[in-house]
Amino acid sequence: MIFNLLAILLGISTIVFALVAIYTKKLIFAILATGGVSLFASILYLLMAAPDVALTEAAIGSGLTTLIFLFILNKIKEEDV
Amino acid sequence: MYKKLLVFATIFILAGIFLKLYQNFDGSKTLNKTASYYAKNGASEVGSTNIVTAIVVTYRGFDTLGEVTILFVAAAIIGFFLKTNAKGTNRIRNLRFSSEIMITASKILMPIMFLIGAYVFVNGHLSPGGGFQGGAIIASGVAFFLLANPTLSVNHKVLSVLESTSGLIFVLLGIAGLIYGGGFLDNRVLPLGKFGTLFSAGIIPLVYSFIGLKVGAELSNIISSLQQIQKEE
Amino acid sequence: MEYIGLITGFILVILGIWGFLTQKNILKMIIGFTISDTGINVIIVSISYLKNRTAPILNRPDLLTDTVNKITDPVPQALVLTAIVIGVGVTALMLSYALRLYQEKNTLDINNFKDLKW
């Protein structure tokens, strides 16, 4: 029961973060929200009895992807404004 | 206007398909035939505690070989696209130095991050984790080091030697399985050992360690190419 | 649980596709791709979930007997493991293309790239 409640909460926050990622004006908030989507999804994997996938998503999807996005954003921003 | 209508139509069709899928979905109660074979015979045939590892490395080892190749090709194309232009045409940018906290913390934390990465991929057959996760953790350690010392760079030669050596050993271990075991990447080249200990499950710890080194080298390669272009004007 | 995962995954896929069809900025489009990637992985994992069963790691002695009725489906999890690692490679590739496009035209707005339009 408590796990179902937690899963519903995680699902709602994942969708809210995805909406923020798509509709926010500032690119840096969008990138950080994408990292948040991956992080909440990894906890959802853990609740669905897939610890291997959860570890992969937390290390790769949430960590490295955000870092790569930020490297590119840094390169674009400095020439832009 | 016309374009927006098309977008809405696409989304509605997709939503309709998903609604239909959701209405017809009733969660299965038992494992299907393939999965129950793996569940029944995984422990006795492969000797790995983690069934997912047994599938990734042994039963579906060929897929993993292809996946590592895709990652290698992606890293190579990124290195090609982001390579710095001819020498002398680019001015070197003056990078801001990192803070004292970052530099000190990177000195303390980097060995620990490498240790955790190595732990995760050596214990891939016993606990959640494995080569891909461990490689990603090692690459995060490299990224942390590069963020703390923006003027330094990773030696690409070391990375490429490490990457190709581990890939070669991975393929050679697979061929050893073809000769001494039952097929390509069969893990019964070494004795299976006692179930649930570190030295068990044949060559799975070895194969996963080399996959971890290869993935770590490839992701570090991507990150260091991206860090390299921050320097040029 | 599996229904919650399924709904979350479907909504994430639709949001991601909506994102990369309507946004003008190339980086925002890549973010849309990443979100729908995550959504598809959530769908596959929630299909593999079976009620009242444990993860496919046999670290307790009682799991060794009658394993078939005690663990969830391990095959989709292995598939998703592969998909996530390939996803980061593809995302990095798309981002480096985006950077090259930016250096070519000095803009990231998709409306300015009309070389192939007819």
Tab-separated table of C-alpha atoms in Angstrom:
chain	number	residue	atom	x	y	z
A	1	MET	CA	0.000	0.000	0.000
A	2	ILE	CA	2.664	2.475	1.085
A	3	PHE	CA	4.746	1.465	-1.935
A	4	ASN	CA	1.824	2.137	-4.249
A	5	LEU	CA	1.393	5.584	-2.720
A	6	LEU	CA	5.106	6.261	-3.133
A	7	ALA	CA	4.952	5.100	-6.748
A	8	ILE	CA	2.028	7.432	-7.496
A	9	LEU	CA	3.934	10.328	-5.919
A	10	LEU	CA	7.041	9.498	-7.953
A	11	GLY	CA	5.031	9.216	-11.155
A	12	ILE	CA	3.407	12.619	-10.602
A	13	SER	CA	6.734	14.300	-9.846
A	14	THR	CA	8.340	12.678	-12.903
A	15	ILE	CA	5.591	14.099	-15.130
A	16	VAL	CA	5.814	17.532	-13.469
A	17	PHE	CA	9.581	17.599	-14.039
A	18	ALA	CA	9.062	16.592	-17.672
A	19	LEU	CA	6.571	19.438	-18.136
A	20	VAL	CA	9.046	21.874	-16.566
A	21	ALA	CA	11.787	20.560	-18.851
A	22	ILE	CA	9.702	21.181	-21.955
A	23	TYR	CA	8.069	24.493	-21.083
A	24	THR	CA	10.642	26.483	-19.140
A	25	LYS	CA	12.324	29.369	-20.973
A	26	LYS	CA	15.785	28.994	-19.454
A	27	LEU	CA	17.839	26.170	-20.894
A	28	ILE	CA	19.725	25.459	-17.672
A	29	PHE	CA	16.480	24.747	-15.775
A	30	ALA	CA	15.331	22.490	-18.605
A	31	ILE	CA	18.558	20.462	-18.431
A	32	LEU	CA	18.425	20.110	-14.652
A	33	ALA	CA	14.760	19.055	-14.847
A	34	THR	CA	15.714	16.352	-17.373
A	35	GLY	CA	18.203	15.048	-14.808
A	36	GLY	CA	15.384	15.077	-12.256
A	37	VAL	CA	13.137	13.014	-14.564
A	38	SER	CA	15.855	10.363	-14.795
A	39	LEU	CA	16.429	10.397	-11.042
A	40	PHE	CA	12.743	9.880	-10.180
A	41	ALA	CA	12.453	7.231	-12.870
A	42	SER	CA	15.377	5.369	-11.277
A	43	ILE	CA	13.562	5.245	-7.925
A	44	LEU	CA	10.487	3.995	-9.806
A	45	TYR	CA	12.623	1.178	-11.285
A	46	LEU	CA	13.776	0.268	-7.782
A	47	LEU	CA	10.153	-0.016	-6.626
A	48	MET	CA	9.396	-2.217	-9.638
A	49	ALA	CA	12.043	-4.765	-8.527
A	50	ALA	CA	14.743	-3.821	-11.028
A	51	PRO	CA	17.791	-2.718	-8.994
A	52	ASP	CA	20.204	-3.248	-11.908
A	53	VAL	CA	18.272	-0.861	-14.123
A	54	ALA	CA	17.903	1.621	-11.262
A	55	LEU	CA	21.666	1.733	-10.726
A	56	THR	CA	22.305	2.199	-14.443
A	57	GLU	CA	19.736	4.980	-14.783
A	58	ALA	CA	21.073	6.810	-11.719
A	59	ALA	CA	24.708	6.608	-12.830
A	60	ILE	CA	24.287	7.165	-16.569
A	61	GLY	CA	20.925	8.781	-17.274
A	62	SER	CA	20.960	11.189	-14.389
A	63	GLY	CA	24.678	11.801	-13.937
A	64	LEU	CA	26.564	11.636	-17.204
A	65	THR	CA	23.803	12.867	-19.553
A	66	THR	CA	23.272	16.021	-17.482
A	67	LEU	CA	27.021	16.617	-17.436
A	68	ILE	CA	27.314	16.293	-21.225
A	69	PHE	CA	24.356	18.678	-21.718
A	70	LEU	CA	25.996	21.205	-19.397
A	71	PHE	CA	29.330	21.031	-21.230
A	72	ILE	CA	27.592	21.807	-24.539
A	73	LEU	CA	25.437	24.555	-22.982
A	74	ASN	CA	28.554	26.213	-21.555
A	75	LYS	CA	30.147	26.207	-25.006
A	76	ILE	CA	27.025	27.697	-26.619
A	77	LYS	CA	26.218	30.304	-23.971
A	78	GLU	CA	29.581	31.993	-23.940
A	79	GLU	CA	29.462	32.744	-27.632
A	80	ASP	CA	25.782	33.606	-27.644
A	81	VAL	CA	24.993	36.587	-25.462
B	1	MET	CA	-1.309	26.544	-38.436
B	2	TYR	CA	-1.259	23.618	-40.820
B	3	LYS	CA	1.818	22.253	-39.094
B	4	LYS	CA	0.249	22.557	-35.673
B	5	LEU	CA	-2.750	20.560	-36.841
B	6	LEU	CA	-0.461	17.768	-37.995
B	7	VAL	CA	1.310	17.732	-34.635
B	8	PHE	CA	-2.015	17.490	-32.816
B	9	ALA	CA	-3.140	14.685	-35.113
B	10	THR	CA	0.081	12.732	-34.430
B	11	ILE	CA	-0.277	13.141	-30.685
B	12	PHE	CA	-3.931	12.092	-30.746
B	13	ILE	CA	-3.236	8.985	-32.815
B	14	LEU	CA	-0.401	8.042	-30.464
B	15	ALA	CA	-2.576	8.655	-27.404
B	16	GLY	CA	-5.305	6.472	-28.926
B	17	ILE	CA	-2.843	3.634	-29.510
B	18	PHE	CA	-1.559	3.913	-25.958
B	19	LEU	CA	-5.106	3.969	-24.539
B	20	LYS	CA	-5.941	0.784	-26.443
B	21	LEU	CA	-2.733	-0.860	-25.210
B	22	TYR	CA	-3.512	0.160	-21.653
B	23	GLN	CA	-7.070	-1.216	-21.792
B	24	ASN	CA	-5.887	-4.567	-23.115
B	25	PHE	CA	-3.027	-4.885	-20.640
B	26	ASP	CA	-3.473	-7.345	-17.816
B	27	GLY	CA	-0.237	-8.018	-15.983
B	28	SER	CA	1.047	-11.517	-16.645
B	29	LYS	CA	0.979	-13.843	-13.663
B	30	THR	CA	3.742	-16.269	-14.655
B	31	LEU	CA	7.060	-16.054	-16.433
B	32	ASN	CA	7.132	-16.889	-20.127
B	33	LYS	CA	9.080	-19.826	-21.508
B	34	THR	CA	12.473	-18.137	-22.060
B	35	ALA	CA	12.430	-16.357	-18.732
B	36	SER	CA	11.502	-19.495	-16.819
B	37	TYR	CA	14.348	-21.373	-18.517
B	38	TYR	CA	16.768	-18.689	-17.361
B	39	ALA	CA	15.267	-18.681	-13.860
B	40	LYS	CA	15.352	-22.464	-13.568
B	41	ASN	CA	18.799	-23.128	-15.004
B	42	GLY	CA	20.609	-19.828	-14.454
B	43	ALA	CA	21.955	-20.715	-11.034
B	44	SER	CA	23.123	-24.225	-11.950
B	45	GLU	CA	24.367	-23.586	-15.505
B	46	VAL	CA	26.039	-20.209	-15.115
B	47	GLY	CA	26.549	-20.037	-11.349
B	48	SER	CA	25.811	-16.330	-11.141
B	49	THR	CA	23.732	-14.977	-8.257
B	50	ASN	CA	22.421	-12.102	-10.365
B	51	ILE	CA	20.286	-13.542	-13.172
B	52	VAL	CA	20.364	-10.258	-15.111
B	53	THR	CA	24.167	-10.485	-15.237
B	54	ALA	CA	23.926	-14.091	-16.401
B	55	ILE	CA	21.693	-12.969	-19.287
B	56	VAL	CA	23.738	-9.888	-20.211
B	57	VAL	CA	27.153	-11.565	-20.154
B	58	THR	CA	26.537	-15.203	-21.036
B	59	TYR	CA	23.154	-16.006	-22.568
B	60	ARG	CA	22.997	-12.755	-24.558
B	61	GLY	CA	26.714	-11.978	-24.588
B	62	PHE	CA	26.756	-11.310	-28.300
B	63	ASP	CA	24.307	-8.415	-27.840
B	64	THR	CA	26.669	-6.900	-25.294
B	65	LEU	CA	29.523	-7.100	-27.788
B	66	GLY	CA	27.403	-5.189	-30.298
B	67	GLU	CA	26.398	-2.633	-27.718
B	68	VAL	CA	29.991	-1.929	-26.715
B	69	THR	CA	30.797	-1.529	-30.413
B	70	ILE	CA	27.976	1.027	-30.830
B	71	LEU	CA	29.326	3.006	-27.889
B	72	PHE	CA	32.818	2.897	-29.413
B	73	VAL	CA	31.551	4.173	-32.762
B	74	ALA	CA	29.632	6.987	-31.037
B	75	ALA	CA	32.741	8.007	-29.099
B	76	ALA	CA	34.839	7.943	-32.282
B	77	ILE	CA	32.365	10.134	-34.205
B	78	ILE	CA	32.148	12.603	-31.338
B	79	GLY	CA	35.944	12.821	-31.200
B	80	PHE	CA	36.007	13.396	-34.961
B	81	PHE	CA	33.330	16.099	-34.873
B	82	LEU	CA	34.684	18.003	-31.923
B	83	LYS	CA	38.340	17.861	-32.791
B	84	THR	CA	40.138	21.143	-32.446
B	85	ASN	CA	41.006	22.935	-35.668
B	86	ALA	CA	44.504	23.279	-37.066
B	87	LYS	CA	47.070	24.381	-34.541
B	88	GLY	CA	47.721	28.095	-34.172
B	89	THR	CA	44.409	29.312	-35.557
B	90	ASN	CA	42.747	29.055	-32.178
B	91	ARG	CA	43.577	31.257	-29.282
B	92	ILE	CA	43.614	29.493	-25.959
B	93	ARG	CA	40.962	30.862	-23.667
B	94	ASN	CA	41.899	31.863	-20.142
B	95	LEU	CA	39.844	29.525	-18.016
B	96	ARG	CA	38.700	30.466	-14.564
B	97	PHE	CA	40.361	28.446	-11.833
B	98	SER	CA	38.231	26.191	-9.682
B	99	SER	CA	37.689	26.923	-6.033
B	100	GLU	CA	39.904	25.545	-3.285
B	101	ILE	CA	37.096	23.307	-2.024
B	102	MET	CA	36.663	21.665	-5.424
B	103	ILE	CA	40.408	20.989	-5.866
B	104	THR	CA	40.868	19.535	-2.372
B	105	ALA	CA	37.703	17.450	-2.598
B	106	SER	CA	38.741	16.064	-5.982
B	107	LYS	CA	42.053	14.892	-4.516
B	108	ILE	CA	40.288	13.058	-1.692
B	109	LEU	CA	37.229	11.760	-3.545
B	110	MET	CA	38.660	10.658	-6.890
B	111	PRO	CA	40.433	7.498	-5.627
B	112	ILE	CA	37.281	6.583	-3.697
B	113	MET	CA	35.135	6.996	-6.811
B	114	PHE	CA	37.500	4.780	-8.809
B	115	LEU	CA	37.402	2.211	-5.984
B	116	ILE	CA	33.580	2.192	-5.957
B	117	GLY	CA	33.524	1.775	-9.732
B	118	ALA	CA	35.927	-1.182	-9.525
B	119	TYR	CA	33.880	-2.699	-6.686
B	120	VAL	CA	30.668	-2.390	-8.690
B	121	PHE	CA	32.035	-4.151	-11.765
B	122	VAL	CA	33.994	-6.867	-9.960
B	123	ASN	CA	30.899	-7.779	-7.917
B	124	GLY	CA	28.608	-7.671	-10.941
B	125	HIS	CA	27.630	-11.334	-10.614
B	126	LEU	CA	26.779	-11.073	-6.918
B	127	SER	CA	25.004	-7.749	-6.436
B	128	PRO	CA	23.148	-5.215	-8.589
B	129	GLY	CA	25.579	-3.488	-10.879
B	130	GLY	CA	28.174	-4.543	-13.376
B	131	GLY	CA	30.426	-3.335	-16.111
B	132	PHE	CA	28.256	-0.556	-17.503
B	133	GLN	CA	27.455	0.993	-14.129
B	134	GLY	CA	31.030	0.679	-12.888
B	135	GLY	CA	32.357	2.199	-16.098
B	136	ALA	CA	29.942	5.118	-15.748
B	137	ILE	CA	31.075	5.702	-12.153
B	138	ILE	CA	34.735	5.704	-13.265
B	139	ALA	CA	33.896	8.181	-16.035
B	140	SER	CA	32.161	10.409	-13.456
B	141	GLY	CA	35.396	10.344	-11.449
B	142	VAL	CA	37.340	11.463	-14.529
B	143	ALA	CA	34.763	14.216	-15.151
B	144	PHE	CA	35.101	15.394	-11.555
B	145	PHE	CA	38.883	15.578	-11.916
B	146	LEU	CA	38.574	17.565	-15.145
B	147	LEU	CA	36.096	19.996	-13.551
B	148	ALA	CA	38.489	20.598	-10.671
B	149	ASN	CA	41.523	21.110	-12.951
B	150	PRO	CA	40.233	22.769	-16.137
B	151	THR	CA	43.699	23.404	-17.543
B	152	LEU	CA	44.747	19.759	-17.516
B	153	SER	CA	43.613	17.143	-19.997
B	154	VAL	CA	43.455	13.362	-20.098
B	155	ASN	CA	45.997	11.553	-22.228
B	156	HIS	CA	44.033	10.210	-25.178
B	157	LYS	CA	46.677	7.642	-26.030
B	158	VAL	CA	46.348	5.925	-22.641
B	159	LEU	CA	42.563	5.847	-23.010
B	160	SER	CA	42.627	4.375	-26.496
B	161	VAL	CA	45.228	1.723	-25.542
B	162	LEU	CA	43.157	0.758	-22.470
B	163	GLU	CA	39.968	0.688	-24.540
B	164	SER	CA	41.298	-1.450	-27.382
B	165	THR	CA	43.165	-3.840	-25.062
B	166	SER	CA	40.048	-4.527	-23.003
B	167	GLY	CA	37.970	-4.974	-26.134
B	168	LEU	CA	40.515	-7.443	-27.526
B	169	ILE	CA	40.626	-9.426	-24.273
B	170	PHE	CA	36.807	-9.503	-24.232
B	171	VAL	CA	36.726	-11.062	-27.705
B	172	LEU	CA	39.599	-13.462	-26.852
B	173	LEU	CA	37.718	-14.668	-23.752
B	174	GLY	CA	34.707	-15.274	-25.981
B	175	ILE	CA	36.805	-17.328	-28.396
B	176	ALA	CA	38.242	-19.271	-25.438
B	177	GLY	CA	34.646	-20.147	-24.597
B	178	LEU	CA	34.227	-21.387	-28.157
B	179	ILE	CA	37.242	-23.707	-27.771
B	180	TYR	CA	37.045	-24.898	-24.153
B	181	GLY	CA	33.367	-24.373	-23.375
B	182	GLY	CA	30.127	-24.806	-25.223
B	183	GLY	CA	30.045	-21.742	-27.460
B	184	PHE	CA	31.015	-18.123	-27.975
B	185	LEU	CA	31.305	-16.370	-24.582
B	186	ASP	CA	30.438	-19.535	-22.666
B	187	ASN	CA	31.556	-18.953	-19.091
B	188	ARG	CA	32.590	-22.515	-18.240
B	189	VAL	CA	36.198	-21.954	-19.268
B	190	LEU	CA	37.120	-21.640	-15.599
B	191	PRO	CA	35.482	-23.847	-12.951
B	192	LEU	CA	32.161	-22.516	-11.681
B	193	GLY	CA	33.319	-22.438	-8.056
B	194	LYS	CA	31.164	-22.109	-4.968
B	195	PHE	CA	27.840	-20.389	-5.625
B	196	GLY	CA	27.715	-16.885	-4.208
B	197	THR	CA	31.425	-16.203	-3.688
B	198	LEU	CA	33.616	-13.686	-5.525
B	199	PHE	CA	35.577	-16.298	-7.482
B	200	SER	CA	32.637	-18.112	-8.986
B	201	ALA	CA	30.562	-18.134	-12.165
B	202	GLY	CA	33.482	-18.991	-14.451
B	203	ILE	CA	34.771	-16.060	-16.478
B	204	ILE	CA	31.861	-13.688	-15.744
B	205	PRO	CA	33.841	-11.475	-13.279
B	206	LEU	CA	36.723	-11.256	-15.777
B	207	VAL	CA	34.481	-10.426	-18.737
B	208	TYR	CA	32.502	-7.860	-16.773
B	209	SER	CA	35.697	-6.213	-15.493
B	210	PHE	CA	36.973	-5.774	-19.027
B	211	ILE	CA	33.570	-4.479	-20.169
B	212	GLY	CA	33.735	-2.009	-17.278
B	213	LEU	CA	37.205	-0.807	-18.259
B	214	LYS	CA	36.138	-0.477	-21.900
B	215	VAL	CA	32.947	1.442	-21.128
B	216	GLY	CA	34.791	3.654	-18.635
B	217	ALA	CA	37.481	4.468	-21.221
B	218	GLU	CA	34.882	5.230	-23.904
B	219	LEU	CA	32.773	7.524	-21.705
B	220	SER	CA	35.924	9.245	-20.407
B	221	ASN	CA	36.934	9.753	-24.008
B	222	ILE	CA	33.613	11.489	-24.784
B	223	ILE	CA	33.895	13.669	-21.685
B	224	SER	CA	37.489	14.651	-22.347
B	225	SER	CA	36.673	15.581	-25.967
B	226	LEU	CA	33.898	17.801	-24.634
B	227	GLN	CA	36.252	19.331	-22.074
B	228	GLN	CA	38.894	19.897	-24.727
B	229	ILE	CA	36.613	22.209	-26.746
B	230	GLN	CA	35.932	24.389	-23.711
B	231	LYS	CA	39.508	25.634	-24.000
B	232	GLU	CA	39.497	26.875	-27.559
B	233	GLU	CA	38.162	30.284	-28.431
C	1	MET	CA	2.267	-0.873	-9.373
C	2	GLU	CA	2.592	-1.996	-12.962
C	3	TYR	CA	-0.366	0.186	-13.971
C	4	ILE	CA	1.223	3.247	-12.357
C	5	GLY	CA	4.480	2.583	-14.207
C	6	LEU	CA	2.614	2.033	-17.460
C	7	ILE	CA	0.656	5.315	-17.194
C	8	THR	CA	3.791	7.269	-16.236
C	9	GLY	CA	5.694	5.789	-19.164
C	10	PHE	CA	2.920	6.535	-21.682
C	11	ILE	CA	2.598	10.143	-20.503
C	12	LEU	CA	6.381	10.598	-20.627
C	13	VAL	CA	6.548	9.284	-24.212
C	14	ILE	CA	3.716	11.577	-25.316
C	15	LEU	CA	5.275	14.583	-23.563
C	16	GLY	CA	8.655	13.887	-25.140
C	17	ILE	CA	7.206	13.589	-28.643
C	18	TRP	CA	5.103	16.715	-28.078
C	19	GLY	CA	8.294	18.453	-26.934
C	20	PHE	CA	10.379	17.659	-29.955
C	21	LEU	CA	7.579	18.398	-32.399
C	22	THR	CA	6.678	21.829	-31.030
C	23	GLN	CA	9.903	23.318	-29.680
C	24	LYS	CA	12.047	25.550	-31.870
C	25	ASN	CA	15.342	25.296	-30.012
C	26	ILE	CA	17.496	22.305	-31.008
C	27	LEU	CA	18.659	21.685	-27.447
C	28	LYS	CA	15.014	21.578	-26.309
C	29	MET	CA	14.290	19.029	-29.045
C	30	ILE	CA	17.135	16.833	-27.779
C	31	ILE	CA	15.677	17.119	-24.269
C	32	GLY	CA	12.377	15.859	-25.689
C	33	PHE	CA	14.141	12.844	-27.180
C	34	THR	CA	15.776	12.077	-23.828
C	35	ILE	CA	12.429	12.260	-22.004
C	36	SER	CA	10.676	9.895	-24.410
C	37	ASP	CA	13.673	7.530	-24.128
C	38	THR	CA	13.167	7.397	-20.357
C	39	GLY	CA	9.432	6.853	-20.880
C	40	ILE	CA	9.954	3.846	-23.137
C	41	ASN	CA	12.322	2.295	-20.598
C	42	VAL	CA	9.744	2.803	-17.823
C	43	ILE	CA	7.095	1.056	-19.982
C	44	ILE	CA	9.316	-1.978	-20.637
C	45	VAL	CA	10.289	-2.368	-16.980
C	46	SER	CA	6.682	-2.053	-15.785
C	47	ILE	CA	5.591	-4.776	-18.220
C	48	SER	CA	8.253	-7.056	-16.715
C	49	TYR	CA	6.987	-6.470	-13.175
C	50	LEU	CA	5.049	-9.322	-11.596
C	51	LYS	CA	3.085	-8.858	-8.409
C	52	ASN	CA	4.501	-9.995	-5.047
C	53	ARG	CA	7.783	-11.182	-6.498
C	54	THR	CA	11.358	-10.214	-5.750
C	55	ALA	CA	14.195	-8.938	-7.921
C	56	PRO	CA	16.110	-11.547	-9.977
C	57	ILE	CA	19.042	-11.755	-7.554
C	58	LEU	CA	19.271	-15.105	-5.776
C	59	ASN	CA	21.088	-13.965	-2.648
C	60	ARG	CA	18.904	-15.876	-0.191
C	61	PRO	CA	18.963	-19.700	0.066
C	62	ASP	CA	15.175	-19.986	-0.069
C	63	LEU	CA	15.153	-18.388	-3.531
C	64	LEU	CA	17.146	-21.272	-4.995
C	65	THR	CA	14.241	-23.701	-4.857
C	66	ASP	CA	11.179	-22.977	-6.999
C	67	THR	CA	12.855	-19.901	-8.487
C	68	VAL	CA	10.353	-19.699	-11.332
C	69	ASN	CA	7.557	-18.606	-9.014
C	70	LYS	CA	9.603	-16.179	-6.940
C	71	ILE	CA	11.417	-13.731	-9.227
C	72	THR	CA	10.290	-11.115	-11.759
C	73	ASP	CA	11.096	-11.362	-15.451
C	74	PRO	CA	14.848	-10.731	-15.945
C	75	VAL	CA	14.935	-10.537	-19.767
C	76	PRO	CA	13.330	-7.050	-20.210
C	77	GLN	CA	15.617	-5.725	-17.489
C	78	ALA	CA	18.674	-6.872	-19.453
C	79	LEU	CA	17.199	-5.200	-22.562
C	80	VAL	CA	16.625	-1.901	-20.745
C	81	LEU	CA	20.173	-2.029	-19.353
C	82	THR	CA	21.441	-2.114	-22.928
C	83	ALA	CA	19.032	0.611	-24.048
C	84	ILE	CA	20.102	3.108	-21.379
C	85	VAL	CA	23.806	2.771	-22.205
C	86	ILE	CA	23.152	3.208	-25.932
C	87	GLY	CA	20.881	6.161	-25.106
C	88	VAL	CA	23.703	8.163	-23.558
C	89	GLY	CA	25.903	7.550	-26.610
C	90	VAL	CA	23.144	8.696	-28.972
C	91	THR	CA	22.410	11.776	-26.853
C	92	ALA	CA	26.073	12.766	-26.831
C	93	LEU	CA	26.203	12.301	-30.612
C	94	MET	CA	23.114	14.497	-31.133
C	95	LEU	CA	24.583	17.172	-28.881
C	96	SER	CA	27.861	17.282	-30.746
C	97	TYR	CA	25.953	17.642	-34.045
C	98	ALA	CA	23.967	20.476	-32.437
C	99	LEU	CA	27.185	22.216	-31.434
C	100	ARG	CA	28.544	21.911	-34.996
C	101	LEU	CA	25.288	23.351	-36.399
C	102	TYR	CA	25.508	26.227	-33.949
C	103	GLN	CA	29.078	26.996	-34.955
C	104	GLU	CA	28.019	26.934	-38.608
C	105	LYS	CA	25.056	29.340	-38.414
C	106	ASN	CA	25.465	30.952	-34.998
C	107	THR	CA	21.911	30.110	-34.022
C	108	LEU	CA	20.018	27.167	-32.559
C	109	ASP	CA	16.579	28.029	-33.940
C	110	ILE	CA	15.354	25.223	-36.182
C	111	ASN	CA	13.592	27.692	-38.503
C	112	ASN	CA	16.943	28.999	-39.706
C	113	PHE	CA	18.074	25.645	-41.070
C	114	LYS	CA	16.319	25.524	-44.429
C	115	ASP	CA	19.004	23.975	-46.611
C	116	LEU	CA	16.999	20.834	-47.197
C	117	LYS	CA	13.566	22.445	-47.432
C	118	TRP	CA	11.649	22.136	-50.695
